[in-house]
Amino acid sequence: MLQKDVIHNKDHTETVHETENENFLKEFIERSITRRLIPKGLSWFGCMGGLSLLAFIIQLGTGIFLMFYFVPSTREALASIQYVSHRVSYGWLIQRIHAIGPHIMIGMVLSHMIRILFKGIYHHPRELHWVSGACLLILTLLMYYTGSLLPAHNDKYSTVHLTFLYAIHIAGIPLAMVLCMGMHFFMIRKTGIYEPL
Amino acid sequence: MKDYAKHKRPEMLEPFFPNEIFRHIIVSCFFIVIELIAIIVFPLHTNLVIKKPDHIPWFLLPVYKLNKLIHHETLFISLLIFFALLFISWPFLVSRKRHTALPINKEQDTRIHHVRYTKRHGNLWQSPIPFTIVIVVIISVVMLCFINL
Ligand code: HEM
Ligand code: HEM
């Protein structure tokens, strides 16, 4: 009897919790997706920020794959990249995406910035959007620089040097970028996007 | 999250779903196609030894040329840091709060004043000094790429 009661009680609270959760989820989805309204007539140039994000995510995905094979030592770096692009199935595709992607990503980030610059969207209250974005651009360029030195078969760089570059390429700078992006997106959500008058 | 529906007539708004979501998907697919085409079209010399300056990418060319021009490591790096700081603090450097006339009632009027001012001087080409600076910087960066050293 007691046992049953307890079970009954537990069930009851659980269902209450579930319906509450469902309601919360439903309301959240309705508020932020299905019933959300946005201003009409946004420019196609406004996509550039989103495309920079997409390009970054592609770099992240392909970069993690490359990490499985890359050996950060002066002797083996080049060989390991060649191994990925010739022996691993579809490795060439991933490697080429990771090597060509930065050019496209930087093009996207620059056109994003130029739109913001010429439209004057950095004015109050959006100064901090610019600050976090500018840090993102600098970090992206640093990412390119550190990345392009990784396959370099160069006597100028020692293995210690290469390991350092590798560490900041796969962990240090991406972490900083993710932090800056969090700041960027948080503030965009706060102020909303810039709307045409 | 900002509510865009405030102070707006219904015909100035559109639903986020599905209109905006579909636009995102289309643009993302377009981007991926461009990237795949770029992979096929552009030859890759990345597996080879990186030889400067043949493999300097287009966006680092001005920096590389500046380095050649200056010939002084410390000065070059300080200059880069200086430019980076200027770039980051650009909105504060061209802030027009200074130019607004002092309102009589400080508490409230500043904001109204400021909003009006922002609306009139939104675009870069409506404020002559920042516009000139930007154009001069763009021209000098492009010129830097074409300098023969
Ligand atoms: C990895 C680099 C970057 C990513 C992923 C990124 C992403 C985004 C996204 C998704 C938006 C939303 C609206 C839009 O697309 O226009 C945005 C807005 C914005 N971004 Fe970026 N961004 C980056 C770099 C930059 C840079 C370099 C700047 C300027 C120096 C910048 C300044 C801004 C500003 C001011 C806005 C607000 C625009 C508005 O309110 O409509 N961002 N960014
Ligand atoms: C903004 C993002 C990124 C940019 C611009 C970038 C850029 C580059 C570049 C230009 C290379 C040289 C590729 C080559 O010439 O073959 C490279 C290599 C590499 N990257 Fe990245 N990368 C980014 C993100 C990442 C991330 C997030 C990771 C890891 C989680 C990563 C891991 C690697 C590895 C392991 C290599 C060496 C393998 C190779 O060179 O093919 N990258 N990166």
PDB file of C-alpha atoms and ligand atoms in Angstrom, chain A residues 55-56 59-68 70 77 80-81 84 94-96 98-103 105-106 139-151 166 169-171 174 177, chain B residues 44-47 50, ligand 2:
ATOM      1  CA  ALA A  55      33.264  28.745 -42.678  1.00  0.00           C
ATOM      2  CA  PHE A  56      34.676  28.622 -39.146  1.00  0.00           C
ATOM      3  CA  GLN A  59      37.451  24.646 -40.467  1.00  0.00           C
ATOM      4  CA  LEU A  60      36.734  23.221 -37.031  1.00  0.00           C
ATOM      5  CA  GLY A  61      35.303  19.967 -38.404  1.00  0.00           C
ATOM      6  CA  THR A  62      38.016  19.367 -40.960  1.00  0.00           C
ATOM      7  CA  GLY A  63      40.728  20.523 -38.525  1.00  0.00           C
ATOM      8  CA  ILE A  64      39.697  17.957 -35.924  1.00  0.00           C
ATOM      9  CA  PHE A  65      39.928  15.261 -38.581  1.00  0.00           C
ATOM     10  CA  LEU A  66      43.411  16.426 -39.604  1.00  0.00           C
ATOM     11  CA  MET A  67      44.506  16.341 -35.962  1.00  0.00           C
ATOM     12  CA  PHE A  68      44.144  12.542 -35.960  1.00  0.00           C
ATOM     13  CA  PHE A  70      49.170  15.324 -38.125  1.00  0.00           C
ATOM     14  CA  ALA A  77      54.924  17.096 -40.454  1.00  0.00           C
ATOM     15  CA  SER A  80      51.967  13.074 -42.222  1.00  0.00           C
ATOM     16  CA  ILE A  81      50.062  15.571 -44.364  1.00  0.00           C
ATOM     17  CA  VAL A  84      46.459  12.020 -45.113  1.00  0.00           C
ATOM     18  CA  ILE A  94      39.295  17.129 -46.036  1.00  0.00           C
ATOM     19  CA  GLN A  95      42.859  18.408 -46.320  1.00  0.00           C
ATOM     20  CA  ARG A  96      42.034  20.585 -49.322  1.00  0.00           C
ATOM     21  CA  HIS A  98      40.976  22.906 -44.661  1.00  0.00           C
ATOM     22  CA  ALA A  99      43.623  24.541 -46.838  1.00  0.00           C
ATOM     23  CA  ILE A 100      41.315  26.451 -49.247  1.00  0.00           C
ATOM     24  CA  GLY A 101      38.618  27.283 -46.693  1.00  0.00           C
ATOM     25  CA  PRO A 102      40.613  30.034 -44.930  1.00  0.00           C
ATOM     26  CA  HIS A 103      40.832  32.069 -48.136  1.00  0.00           C
ATOM     27  CA  MET A 105      36.520  32.558 -44.799  1.00  0.00           C
ATOM     28  CA  ILE A 106      38.744  35.619 -44.733  1.00  0.00           C
ATOM     29  CA  LEU A 139      42.504  36.011 -34.526  1.00  0.00           C
ATOM     30  CA  THR A 140      41.414  34.593 -37.894  1.00  0.00           C
ATOM     31  CA  LEU A 141      44.516  36.054 -39.549  1.00  0.00           C
ATOM     32  CA  LEU A 142      46.677  34.595 -36.759  1.00  0.00           C
ATOM     33  CA  MET A 143      44.958  31.239 -37.332  1.00  0.00           C
ATOM     34  CA  TYR A 144      45.928  31.414 -40.969  1.00  0.00           C
ATOM     35  CA  TYR A 145      49.483  32.357 -40.150  1.00  0.00           C
ATOM     36  CA  THR A 146      50.022  29.587 -37.603  1.00  0.00           C
ATOM     37  CA  GLY A 147      48.257  27.041 -39.820  1.00  0.00           C
ATOM     38  CA  SER A 148      50.254  27.791 -42.910  1.00  0.00           C
ATOM     39  CA  LEU A 149      53.525  27.295 -41.037  1.00  0.00           C
ATOM     40  CA  LEU A 150      52.502  23.795 -39.926  1.00  0.00           C
ATOM     41  CA  PRO A 151      53.275  21.952 -43.177  1.00  0.00           C
ATOM     42  CA  TYR A 166      50.513  23.560 -33.445  1.00  0.00           C
ATOM     43  CA  HIS A 169      46.626  26.618 -33.842  1.00  0.00           C
ATOM     44  CA  ILE A 170      44.458  23.799 -32.525  1.00  0.00           C
ATOM     45  CA  ALA A 171      43.679  25.046 -29.027  1.00  0.00           C
ATOM     46  CA  PRO A 174      40.260  28.645 -31.433  1.00  0.00           C
ATOM     47  CA  MET A 177      37.793  32.842 -31.068  1.00  0.00           C
TER      48      MET A 177
ATOM     49  CA  LEU B  44      47.237  23.449 -54.226  1.00  0.00           C
ATOM     50  CA  HIS B  45      50.872  23.930 -53.487  1.00  0.00           C
ATOM     51  CA  THR B  46      50.373  23.507 -49.778  1.00  0.00           C
ATOM     52  CA  ASN B  47      51.936  20.081 -49.722  1.00  0.00           C
ATOM     53  CA  ILE B  50      56.411  26.955 -48.376  1.00  0.00           C
TER      54      ILE B  50
HETATM   55  C1  HEM C   2      39.799  30.019 -38.350  1.00  0.00           C
HETATM   56  C2  HEM C   2      40.036  28.770 -38.414  1.00  0.00           C
HETATM   57  C3  HEM C   2      41.231  28.104 -39.084  1.00  0.00           C
HETATM   58  C4  HEM C   2      42.067  28.553 -40.065  1.00  0.00           C
HETATM   59  C5  HEM C   2      42.007  29.898 -40.778  1.00  0.00           C
HETATM   60  C6  HEM C   2      43.030  27.490 -40.310  1.00  0.00           C
HETATM   61  C7  HEM C   2      44.044  27.545 -41.249  1.00  0.00           C
HETATM   62  C8  HEM C   2      44.920  26.513 -41.520  1.00  0.00           C
HETATM   63  C9  HEM C   2      45.863  26.478 -42.605  1.00  0.00           C
HETATM   64  C10 HEM C   2      46.026  27.585 -43.643  1.00  0.00           C
HETATM   65  C11 HEM C   2      46.535  25.307 -42.550  1.00  0.00           C
HETATM   66  C12 HEM C   2      47.596  24.829 -43.531  1.00  0.00           C
HETATM   67  C13 HEM C   2      46.931  23.811 -44.420  1.00  0.00           C
HETATM   68  C14 HEM C   2      47.854  23.355 -45.479  1.00  0.00           C
HETATM   69  O1  HEM C   2      48.524  24.223 -46.028  1.00  0.00           O
HETATM   70  O2  HEM C   2      47.866  22.167 -45.767  1.00  0.00           O
HETATM   71  C15 HEM C   2      46.064  24.600 -41.402  1.00  0.00           C
HETATM   72  C16 HEM C   2      46.539  23.361 -41.002  1.00  0.00           C
HETATM   73  C17 HEM C   2      46.060  22.647 -39.928  1.00  0.00           C
HETATM   74  N1  HEM C   2      44.987  22.996 -39.106  1.00  0.00           N
HETATM   75 FE1  HEM C   2      43.918  24.711 -39.277  1.00  0.00          FE
HETATM   76  N2  HEM C   2      42.776  26.436 -39.456  1.00  0.00           N
HETATM   77  C18 HEM C   2      41.692  26.768 -38.696  1.00  0.00           C
HETATM   78  C19 HEM C   2      41.115  25.996 -37.704  1.00  0.00           C
HETATM   79  C20 HEM C   2      41.628  24.792 -37.234  1.00  0.00           C
HETATM   80  C21 HEM C   2      41.113  24.068 -36.119  1.00  0.00           C
HETATM   81  C22 HEM C   2      39.925  24.527 -35.262  1.00  0.00           C
HETATM   82  C23 HEM C   2      41.883  22.934 -35.976  1.00  0.00           C
HETATM   83  C24 HEM C   2      41.802  21.802 -34.984  1.00  0.00           C
HETATM   84  C25 HEM C   2      40.851  21.560 -34.180  1.00  0.00           C
HETATM   85  C26 HEM C   2      42.878  22.961 -37.009  1.00  0.00           C
HETATM   86  C27 HEM C   2      43.850  21.980 -37.192  1.00  0.00           C
HETATM   87  C28 HEM C   2      44.809  22.003 -38.185  1.00  0.00           C
HETATM   88  C29 HEM C   2      45.804  20.952 -38.387  1.00  0.00           C
HETATM   89  C30 HEM C   2      45.924  19.664 -37.587  1.00  0.00           C
HETATM   90  C31 HEM C   2      46.579  21.375 -39.495  1.00  0.00           C
HETATM   91  C32 HEM C   2      47.793  20.617 -40.094  1.00  0.00           C
HETATM   92  C33 HEM C   2      47.373  19.693 -41.205  1.00  0.00           C
HETATM   93  C34 HEM C   2      47.494  20.337 -42.557  1.00  0.00           C
HETATM   94  O3  HEM C   2      48.282  21.246 -42.727  1.00  0.00           O
HETATM   95  O4  HEM C   2      46.786  19.881 -43.452  1.00  0.00           O
HETATM   96  N3  HEM C   2      42.699  24.107 -37.752  1.00  0.00           N
HETATM   97  N4  HEM C   2      45.067  25.341 -40.780  1.00  0.00           N
END
